[in-house]
Each structure stands twice: as C-alpha cells, then as structure tokens.
Tab-separated table of N, CA, C and O in Angstrom:
chain	number	residue	atom	x	y	z
A	1	MET	N	85.549	111.855	99.454
A	1	MET	CA	86.086	110.530	99.210
A	1	MET	C	86.773	110.531	97.849
A	1	MET	O	86.168	110.902	96.858
A	2	PRO	N	88.017	110.105	97.808
A	2	PRO	CA	88.707	110.052	96.514
A	2	PRO	C	88.055	109.041	95.571
A	2	PRO	O	87.447	108.071	96.003
A	3	GLU	N	88.252	109.287	94.310
A	3	GLU	CA	87.839	108.325	93.283
A	3	GLU	C	89.071	107.521	92.883
A	3	GLU	O	90.173	108.073	92.795
A	4	TYR	N	88.867	106.248	92.636
A	4	TYR	CA	89.958	105.349	92.300
A	4	TYR	C	89.714	104.682	90.950
A	4	TYR	O	88.581	104.450	90.569
A	5	SER	N	90.798	104.342	90.295
A	5	SER	CA	90.718	103.491	89.117
A	5	SER	C	91.688	102.327	89.321
A	5	SER	O	92.664	102.441	90.062
A	6	VAL	N	91.387	101.210	88.685
A	6	VAL	CA	92.229	100.017	88.828
A	6	VAL	C	93.583	100.272	88.181
A	6	VAL	O	93.673	100.767	87.061
A	7	ASN	N	94.619	99.918	88.902
A	7	ASN	CA	95.982	100.010	88.401
A	7	ASN	C	96.302	98.686	87.696
A	7	ASN	O	96.665	97.696	88.338
A	8	LYS	N	96.140	98.682	86.399
A	8	LYS	CA	96.317	97.444	85.620
A	8	LYS	C	97.740	96.911	85.712
A	8	LYS	O	97.955	95.695	85.661
A	9	VAL	N	98.713	97.795	85.864
A	9	VAL	CA	100.106	97.360	86.033
A	9	VAL	C	100.238	96.535	87.310
A	9	VAL	O	100.910	95.498	87.335
A	10	ALA	N	99.566	96.956	88.363
A	10	ALA	CA	99.632	96.234	89.633
A	10	ALA	C	98.939	94.878	89.538
A	10	ALA	O	99.430	93.891	90.099
A	11	VAL	N	97.829	94.819	88.835
A	11	VAL	CA	97.132	93.542	88.663
A	11	VAL	C	98.040	92.557	87.929
A	11	VAL	O	98.193	91.403	88.346
A	12	THR	N	98.671	93.012	86.875
A	12	THR	CA	99.593	92.155	86.117
A	12	THR	C	100.769	91.722	86.990
A	12	THR	O	101.177	90.558	86.985
A	13	HIS	N	101.306	92.661	87.757
A	13	HIS	CA	102.434	92.375	88.652
A	13	HIS	C	102.031	91.331	89.695
A	13	HIS	O	102.773	90.357	89.939
A	14	ALA	N	100.870	91.505	90.308
A	14	ALA	CA	100.410	90.570	91.332
A	14	ALA	C	100.226	89.171	90.741
A	14	ALA	O	100.643	88.178	91.337
A	15	ARG	N	99.616	89.093	89.565
A	15	ARG	CA	99.410	87.784	88.922
A	15	ARG	C	100.757	87.099	88.640
A	15	ARG	O	100.903	85.893	88.843
A	16	LYS	N	101.729	87.875	88.201
A	16	LYS	CA	103.066	87.320	87.916
A	16	LYS	C	103.693	86.767	89.206
A	16	LYS	O	104.239	85.659	89.224
A	17	LEU	N	103.628	87.546	90.269
A	17	LEU	CA	104.199	87.102	91.542
A	17	LEU	C	103.491	85.848	92.052
A	17	LEU	O	104.137	84.929	92.554
A	18	ILE	N	102.180	85.817	91.920
A	18	ILE	CA	101.417	84.641	92.354
A	18	ILE	C	101.832	83.421	91.539
A	18	ILE	O	102.073	82.344	92.099
A	19	ARG	N	101.951	83.577	90.224
A	19	ARG	CA	102.392	82.473	89.356
A	19	ARG	C	103.754	81.947	89.790
A	19	ARG	O	104.027	80.757	89.737
A	20	GLU	N	104.624	82.874	90.201
A	20	GLU	CA	105.985	82.506	90.605
A	20	GLU	C	106.053	81.979	92.031
A	20	GLU	O	107.133	81.620	92.506
A	21	GLY	N	104.934	81.949	92.726
A	21	GLY	CA	104.913	81.454	94.100
A	21	GLY	C	105.395	82.454	95.127
A	21	GLY	O	105.668	82.079	96.275
A	22	LYS	N	105.483	83.694	94.755
A	22	LYS	CA	105.939	84.740	95.683
A	22	LYS	C	104.747	85.291	96.448
A	22	LYS	O	104.280	86.402	96.236
A	23	VAL	N	104.243	84.431	97.355
A	23	VAL	CA	103.045	84.751	98.120
A	23	VAL	C	103.228	84.367	99.586
A	23	VAL	O	104.023	83.484	99.919
A	24	VAL	N	102.482	85.043	100.418
A	24	VAL	CA	102.351	84.679	101.827
A	24	VAL	C	100.866	84.418	102.034
A	24	VAL	O	100.050	85.333	101.875
A	25	THR	N	100.532	83.165	102.333
A	25	THR	CA	99.117	82.819	102.442
A	25	THR	C	98.550	83.063	103.832
A	25	THR	O	97.337	83.199	103.981
A	26	LYS	N	99.419	83.131	104.829
A	26	LYS	CA	98.954	83.371	106.196
A	26	LYS	C	99.808	84.459	106.832
A	26	LYS	O	100.990	84.265	107.093
A	27	SER	N	99.170	85.606	107.044
A	27	SER	CA	99.833	86.714	107.722
A	27	SER	C	98.769	87.630	108.290
A	27	SER	O	97.598	87.553	107.907
A	28	GLN	N	99.175	88.453	109.201
A	28	GLN	CA	98.322	89.510	109.720
A	28	GLN	C	98.687	90.774	108.958
A	28	GLN	O	99.811	91.277	109.083
A	29	TRP	N	97.770	91.291	108.134
A	29	TRP	CA	98.088	92.414	107.269
A	29	TRP	C	98.532	93.625	108.071
A	29	TRP	O	99.422	94.367	107.654
A	30	GLY	N	97.973	93.835	109.240
A	30	GLY	CA	98.392	94.959	110.077
A	30	GLY	C	99.870	94.898	110.444
A	30	GLY	O	100.520	95.928	110.602
A	31	ASP	N	100.408	93.692	110.546
A	31	ASP	CA	101.836	93.514	110.852
A	31	ASP	C	102.690	93.504	109.586
A	31	ASP	O	103.830	93.949	109.602
A	32	ALA	N	102.147	92.960	108.497
A	32	ALA	CA	102.923	92.782	107.267
A	32	ALA	C	102.940	94.017	106.377
A	32	ALA	O	103.879	94.222	105.614
A	33	GLN	N	101.910	94.839	106.470
A	33	GLN	CA	101.788	96.007	105.598
A	33	GLN	C	102.964	96.958	105.820
A	33	GLN	O	103.282	97.301	106.950
A	34	PRO	N	103.623	97.364	104.737
A	34	PRO	CA	104.754	98.294	104.890
A	34	PRO	C	104.306	99.616	105.520
A	34	PRO	O	103.250	100.153	105.177
A	35	ASP	N	105.119	100.097	106.442
A	35	ASP	CA	104.837	101.404	107.035
A	35	ASP	C	105.527	102.490	106.212
A	35	ASP	O	106.201	102.196	105.215
A	36	ALA	N	105.367	103.728	106.613
A	36	ALA	CA	105.915	104.855	105.842
A	36	ALA	C	107.428	104.751	105.684
A	36	ALA	O	107.968	105.039	104.603
A	37	ASN	N	108.137	104.325	106.715
A	37	ASN	CA	109.594	104.193	106.613
A	37	ASN	C	109.984	103.109	105.610
A	37	ASN	O	110.932	103.289	104.834
A	38	GLN	N	109.282	101.997	105.626
A	38	GLN	CA	109.571	100.925	104.670
A	38	GLN	C	109.257	101.375	103.241
A	38	GLN	O	109.994	101.040	102.311
A	39	GLU	N	108.194	102.135	103.074
A	39	GLU	CA	107.882	102.672	101.752
A	39	GLU	C	109.000	103.600	101.274
A	39	GLU	O	109.421	103.541	100.122
A	40	ASN	N	109.471	104.465	102.169
A	40	ASN	CA	110.557	105.385	101.806
A	40	ASN	C	111.833	104.631	101.456
A	40	ASN	O	112.530	104.992	100.497
A	41	GLU	N	112.145	103.590	102.218
A	41	GLU	CA	113.325	102.777	101.919
A	41	GLU	C	113.192	102.123	100.545
A	41	GLU	O	114.165	102.076	99.786
A	42	PHE	N	112.012	101.624	100.226
A	42	PHE	CA	111.785	101.021	98.918
A	42	PHE	C	111.999	102.062	97.822
A	42	PHE	O	112.672	101.799	96.824
A	43	LEU	N	111.441	103.245	98.028
A	43	LEU	CA	111.563	104.303	97.017
A	43	LEU	C	112.989	104.821	96.867
A	43	LEU	O	113.345	105.355	95.817
A	44	ASP	N	113.825	104.643	97.900
A	44	ASP	CA	115.230	105.055	97.798
A	44	ASP	C	115.981	104.259	96.740
A	44	ASP	O	116.947	104.750	96.159
A	45	SER	N	115.540	103.024	96.500
A	45	SER	CA	116.271	102.171	95.554
A	45	SER	C	115.403	101.642	94.405
A	45	SER	O	115.853	100.787	93.649
A	46	HIS	N	114.171	102.137	94.290
A	46	HIS	CA	113.267	101.697	93.231
A	46	HIS	C	112.535	102.896	92.638
A	46	HIS	O	112.434	103.942	93.269
A	47	SER	N	111.983	102.695	91.467
A	47	SER	CA	111.263	103.771	90.777
A	47	SER	C	109.824	103.882	91.283
A	47	SER	O	109.296	102.969	91.928
A	48	TRP	N	109.197	104.989	90.932
A	48	TRP	CA	107.777	105.162	91.238
A	48	TRP	C	106.936	104.124	90.490
A	48	TRP	O	105.911	103.674	90.993
A	49	THR	N	107.379	103.741	89.328
A	49	THR	CA	106.659	102.712	88.573
A	49	THR	C	106.670	101.398	89.351
A	49	THR	O	105.647	100.715	89.452
A	50	GLU	N	107.815	101.039	89.917
A	50	GLU	CA	107.912	99.822	90.717
A	50	GLU	C	107.057	99.937	91.983
A	50	GLU	O	106.403	98.982	92.392
A	51	TYR	N	107.062	101.109	92.599
A	51	TYR	CA	106.243	101.353	93.782
A	51	TYR	C	104.762	101.199	93.442
A	51	TYR	O	104.007	100.563	94.168
A	52	SER	N	104.361	101.770	92.318
A	52	SER	CA	102.942	101.726	91.940
A	52	SER	C	102.473	100.300	91.702
A	52	SER	O	101.306	99.991	91.915
A	53	ALA	N	103.371	99.424	91.281
A	53	ALA	CA	103.004	98.040	90.973
A	53	ALA	C	102.556	97.258	92.209
A	53	ALA	O	102.044	96.149	92.078
A	54	TRP	N	102.723	97.820	93.375
A	54	TRP	CA	102.306	97.184	94.619
A	54	TRP	C	100.976	97.732	95.142
A	54	TRP	O	100.587	97.442	96.278
A	55	HIS	N	100.285	98.523	94.317
A	55	HIS	CA	99.024	99.149	94.735
A	55	HIS	C	97.948	98.918	93.680
A	55	HIS	O	98.130	99.286	92.512
A	56	LEU	N	96.815	98.354	94.094
A	56	LEU	CA	95.752	98.003	93.153
A	56	LEU	C	95.037	99.213	92.568
A	56	LEU	O	94.341	99.083	91.580
A	57	ALA	N	95.194	100.381	93.187
A	57	ALA	CA	94.412	101.529	92.732
A	57	ALA	C	95.273	102.763	92.518
A	57	ALA	O	96.278	102.976	93.200
A	58	LEU	N	94.827	103.545	91.553
A	58	LEU	CA	95.375	104.871	91.315
A	58	LEU	C	94.321	105.866	91.785
A	58	LEU	O	93.131	105.715	91.499
A	59	VAL	N	94.759	106.885	92.517
A	59	VAL	CA	93.843	107.912	93.001
A	59	VAL	C	93.672	108.930	91.884
A	59	VAL	O	94.635	109.584	91.476
A	60	ASP	N	92.451	109.022	91.381
A	60	ASP	CA	92.168	109.929	90.273
A	60	ASP	C	92.438	111.373	90.692
A	60	ASP	O	92.009	111.808	91.764
A	61	GLY	N	93.215	112.066	89.870
A	61	GLY	CA	93.512	113.467	90.107
A	61	GLY	C	94.682	113.738	91.030
A	61	GLY	O	95.088	114.892	91.186
A	62	ALA	N	95.249	112.714	91.653
A	62	ALA	CA	96.391	112.912	92.555
A	62	ALA	C	97.656	113.145	91.743
A	62	ALA	O	97.794	112.663	90.615
A	63	THR	N	98.573	113.864	92.322
A	63	THR	CA	99.834	114.191	91.669
A	63	THR	C	100.664	112.937	91.447
A	63	THR	O	100.814	112.106	92.354
A	64	GLU	N	101.187	112.804	90.234
A	64	GLU	CA	102.066	111.672	89.906
A	64	GLU	C	103.298	111.699	90.817
A	64	GLU	O	103.723	112.751	91.278
A	65	GLN	N	103.862	110.538	91.017
A	65	GLN	CA	105.088	110.356	91.793
A	65	GLN	C	104.975	110.920	93.211
A	65	GLN	O	105.900	111.540	93.742
A	66	THR	N	103.810	110.667	93.822
A	66	THR	CA	103.600	110.924	95.243
A	66	THR	C	102.900	109.704	95.823
A	66	THR	O	102.178	108.997	95.109
A	67	LYS	N	103.104	109.442	97.095
A	67	LYS	CA	102.446	108.295	97.717
A	67	LYS	C	100.929	108.439	97.669
A	67	LYS	O	100.218	107.446	97.614
A	68	GLY	N	100.450	109.656	97.666
A	68	GLY	CA	99.016	109.890	97.614
A	68	GLY	C	98.368	109.468	96.313
A	68	GLY	O	97.146	109.397	96.221
A	69	ARG	N	99.155	109.171	95.305
A	69	ARG	CA	98.637	108.743	94.011
A	69	ARG	C	98.194	107.287	94.025
A	69	ARG	O	97.409	106.858	93.183
A	70	TYR	N	98.693	106.501	94.999
A	70	TYR	CA	98.496	105.062	94.990
A	70	TYR	C	97.736	104.599	96.225
A	70	TYR	O	97.981	105.074	97.330
A	71	GLY	N	96.834	103.646	96.042
A	71	GLY	CA	96.069	103.120	97.169
A	71	GLY	C	95.874	101.623	97.052
A	71	GLY	O	96.095	101.017	96.015
A	72	PHE	N	95.453	101.053	98.148
A	72	PHE	CA	95.125	99.634	98.208
A	72	PHE	C	96.359	98.761	97.962
A	72	PHE	O	96.404	97.953	97.040
A	73	GLY	N	97.354	98.922	98.828
A	73	GLY	CA	98.547	98.076	98.771
A	73	GLY	C	98.209	96.641	99.136
A	73	GLY	O	97.315	96.378	99.948
A	74	PHE	N	98.937	95.695	98.549
A	74	PHE	CA	98.621	94.270	98.737
A	74	PHE	C	99.841	93.420	99.043
A	74	PHE	O	99.722	92.200	99.164
A	75	GLY	N	101.014	94.003	99.165
A	75	GLY	CA	102.205	93.195	99.399
A	75	GLY	C	103.244	93.947	100.194
A	75	GLY	O	103.056	95.115	100.562
A	76	ASP	N	104.354	93.275	100.452
A	76	ASP	CA	105.419	93.835	101.293
A	76	ASP	C	106.650	94.241	100.483
A	76	ASP	O	107.730	94.346	101.025
A	77	PHE	N	106.478	94.480	99.200
A	77	PHE	CA	107.543	94.829	98.251
A	77	PHE	C	108.438	93.645	97.912
A	77	PHE	O	109.480	93.801	97.301
A	78	ASP	N	107.993	92.455	98.331
A	78	ASP	CA	108.691	91.233	97.966
A	78	ASP	C	107.679	90.156	97.561
A	78	ASP	O	107.870	89.474	96.561
A	79	LYS	N	106.618	90.039	98.340
A	79	LYS	CA	105.613	89.008	98.108
A	79	LYS	C	104.211	89.586	98.222
A	79	LYS	O	103.981	90.562	98.937
A	80	VAL	N	103.291	88.921	97.531
A	80	VAL	CA	101.873	89.229	97.660
A	80	VAL	C	101.370	88.571	98.941
A	80	VAL	O	101.668	87.399	99.196
A	81	HIS	N	100.627	89.305	99.725
A	81	HIS	CA	100.021	88.749	100.936
A	81	HIS	C	98.530	88.539	100.703
A	81	HIS	O	97.822	89.467	100.290
A	82	ARG	N	98.080	87.328	100.966
A	82	ARG	CA	96.651	87.047	100.851
A	82	ARG	C	95.868	88.000	101.753
A	82	ARG	O	94.825	88.519	101.372
A	83	SER	N	96.397	88.244	102.938
A	83	SER	CA	95.723	89.153	103.867
A	83	SER	C	95.674	90.577	103.313
A	83	SER	O	94.722	91.319	103.573
A	84	GLY	N	96.671	90.960	102.516
A	84	GLY	CA	96.660	92.274	101.880
A	84	GLY	C	95.566	92.372	100.831
A	84	GLY	O	94.874	93.394	100.730
A	85	LEU	N	95.392	91.311	100.059
A	85	LEU	CA	94.315	91.288	99.070
A	85	LEU	C	92.955	91.291	99.747
A	85	LEU	O	92.021	91.960	99.291
A	86	LEU	N	92.839	90.558	100.855
A	86	LEU	CA	91.581	90.570	101.610
A	86	LEU	C	91.282	91.966	102.146
A	86	LEU	O	90.130	92.420	102.115
A	87	ALA	N	92.312	92.642	102.629
A	87	ALA	CA	92.124	94.008	103.128
A	87	ALA	C	91.682	94.940	102.003
A	87	ALA	O	90.789	95.778	102.194
A	88	CYS	N	92.280	94.786	100.832
A	88	CYS	CA	91.871	95.590	99.671
A	88	CYS	C	90.409	95.323	99.332
A	88	CYS	O	89.623	96.258	99.116
A	89	GLN	N	90.060	94.050	99.291
A	89	GLN	CA	88.691	93.665	98.950
A	89	GLN	C	87.701	94.245	99.956
A	89	GLN	O	86.682	94.835	99.583
A	90	TYR	N	88.006	94.108	101.221
A	90	TYR	CA	87.113	94.583	102.270
A	90	TYR	C	86.946	96.099	102.227
A	90	TYR	O	85.829	96.618	102.251
A	91	ARG	N	88.067	96.816	102.171
A	91	ARG	CA	87.999	98.282	102.160
A	91	ARG	C	87.277	98.789	100.918
A	91	ARG	O	86.495	99.737	100.981
A	92	ALA	N	87.548	98.167	99.784
A	92	ALA	CA	86.881	98.586	98.546
A	92	ALA	C	85.379	98.332	98.641
A	92	ALA	O	84.570	99.177	98.226
A	93	ALA	N	84.988	97.193	99.192
A	93	ALA	CA	83.563	96.891	99.347
A	93	ALA	C	82.918	97.875	100.326
A	93	ALA	O	81.811	98.371	100.077
A	94	GLU	N	83.622	98.150	101.408
A	94	GLU	CA	83.093	99.058	102.423
A	94	GLU	C	82.783	100.439	101.847
A	94	GLU	O	81.768	101.050	102.171
A	95	TRP	N	83.655	100.936	100.974
A	95	TRP	CA	83.504	102.285	100.422
A	95	TRP	C	82.938	102.279	98.997
A	95	TRP	O	82.931	103.286	98.328
A	96	LYS	N	82.449	101.110	98.576
A	96	LYS	CA	81.772	100.959	97.281
A	96	LYS	C	82.634	101.346	96.085
A	96	LYS	O	82.167	101.964	95.140
A	97	HIS	N	83.891	100.934	96.138
A	97	HIS	CA	84.790	101.067	94.985
A	97	HIS	C	84.759	99.725	94.260
A	97	HIS	O	85.622	98.878	94.434
A	98	ARG	N	83.729	99.536	93.479
A	98	ARG	CA	83.420	98.233	92.888
A	98	ARG	C	84.536	97.677	92.009
A	98	ARG	O	84.807	96.481	92.035
A	99	GLU	N	85.163	98.516	91.201
A	99	GLU	CA	86.220	98.018	90.305
A	99	GLU	C	87.418	97.508	91.100
A	99	GLU	O	88.025	96.502	90.732
A	100	ILE	N	87.750	98.204	92.176
A	100	ILE	CA	88.880	97.773	93.012
A	100	ILE	C	88.502	96.478	93.743
A	100	ILE	O	89.301	95.535	93.819
A	101	GLU	N	87.293	96.422	94.265
A	101	GLU	CA	86.816	95.212	94.931
A	101	GLU	C	86.873	94.028	93.979
A	101	GLU	O	87.335	92.934	94.346
A	102	ASP	N	86.419	94.221	92.751
A	102	ASP	CA	86.419	93.150	91.753
A	102	ASP	C	87.842	92.692	91.427
A	102	ASP	O	88.113	91.491	91.340
A	103	ALA	N	88.757	93.642	91.271
A	103	ALA	CA	90.155	93.282	90.981
A	103	ALA	C	90.751	92.473	92.127
A	103	ALA	O	91.426	91.449	91.896
A	104	ALA	N	90.501	92.889	93.370
A	104	ALA	CA	91.019	92.160	94.535
A	104	ALA	C	90.402	90.767	94.611
A	104	ALA	O	91.103	89.781	94.888
A	105	THR	N	89.108	90.663	94.347
A	105	THR	CA	88.422	89.366	94.388
A	105	THR	C	89.007	88.410	93.354
A	105	THR	O	89.271	87.238	93.655
A	106	LYS	N	89.211	88.894	92.144
A	106	LYS	CA	89.792	88.044	91.099
A	106	LYS	C	91.200	87.599	91.462
A	106	LYS	O	91.572	86.436	91.231
A	107	LEU	N	91.991	88.490	92.034
A	107	LEU	CA	93.349	88.112	92.439
A	107	LEU	C	93.321	87.096	93.575
A	107	LEU	O	94.138	86.170	93.602
A	108	LEU	N	92.394	87.263	94.512
A	108	LEU	CA	92.259	86.282	95.591
A	108	LEU	C	91.914	84.905	95.044
A	108	LEU	O	92.501	83.897	95.462
A	109	ARG	N	90.995	84.855	94.113
A	109	ARG	CA	90.631	83.568	93.501
A	109	ARG	C	91.821	82.957	92.780
A	109	ARG	O	92.069	81.747	92.876
A	110	TYR	N	92.555	83.787	92.064
A	110	TYR	CA	93.727	83.299	91.341
A	110	TYR	C	94.771	82.772	92.327
A	110	TYR	O	95.321	81.686	92.137
A	111	LEU	N	95.018	83.528	93.389
A	111	LEU	CA	95.985	83.095	94.399
A	111	LEU	C	95.538	81.768	95.009
A	111	LEU	O	96.343	80.835	95.134
A	112	ASP	N	94.265	81.673	95.379
A	112	ASP	CA	93.772	80.442	95.987
A	112	ASP	C	93.865	79.269	95.020
A	112	ASP	O	94.237	78.157	95.412
A	113	ASP	N	93.576	79.490	93.747
A	113	ASP	CA	93.695	78.422	92.750
A	113	ASP	C	95.145	77.968	92.597
A	113	ASP	O	95.411	76.781	92.408
A	114	GLN	N	96.076	78.892	92.672
A	114	GLN	CA	97.496	78.578	92.487
A	114	GLN	C	98.127	77.934	93.699
A	114	GLN	O	99.151	77.262	93.587
A	115	THR	N	97.531	78.140	94.884
A	115	THR	CA	98.181	77.667	96.119
A	115	THR	C	97.412	76.542	96.792
A	115	THR	O	97.746	76.168	97.905
A	116	GLU	N	96.406	75.994	96.115
A	116	GLU	CA	95.659	74.872	96.702
A	116	GLU	C	96.600	73.700	96.921
A	116	GLU	O	97.459	73.408	96.102
A	117	ASP	N	96.367	73.025	98.036
A	117	ASP	CA	97.227	71.878	98.377
A	117	ASP	C	96.851	70.653	97.612
A	117	ASP	O	95.884	70.261	97.234
C-alpha cells in the first residue's frame, strides 16, 4: 500500500475554488471523475503543478511529473465536486490514510458552509 502525504497546494486550490463558487454540489463521482484521456488532454495544455493541484495527496516516493505521483482527485479540472471530496474521504478512511481523510473532511465542511442555502 502506498504512503500518502497531504498535498497542501491542492488544499489551498480547492479552498480558493470553493470560495469562488466553482463547485458542483450534486454529481455522481463515477461519471464526473476525469478519465485517463481527460487527464492527458489537461496535461497537454497545463503544467504538472496545475495537474497536482487537483489531487489531495502526493504518493510518497513516486516519480515527479507522473500521474502515479498524485492521488485522491476531487474535481473535473474546472470545478470541485462534492462527490469527489466524499470519495476522497471514504477511500482515505477505508485505507486508514488519516491525514488525507482529515483534509477531505475539512474541505467538505468548508464547501457545505459556503454553499448553504
């Protein structure tokens, strides 16, 4: 099982997007999550730094500037998806990655606070 550390750049990026209202509060993450082709298209016109900002975790020891370096995606390269954060939280809890689970939980609370009716 890989070891993960929180990607602080991604947490900051997610909070900024949430503040700006760039969120999807209702989606099916299985449908919204970018697939490999969408990731490649994003990387064709964006940097690895921009790509990493969409992933809550860095895989410890993985090679820089590879998709394998980043885990726990939470958005579609345009907006934060609440369902993506829930998926991050669930998967992190399931595999006992406490720091990632905590980061996802805090972002979910922030998103919910910002989008309350």
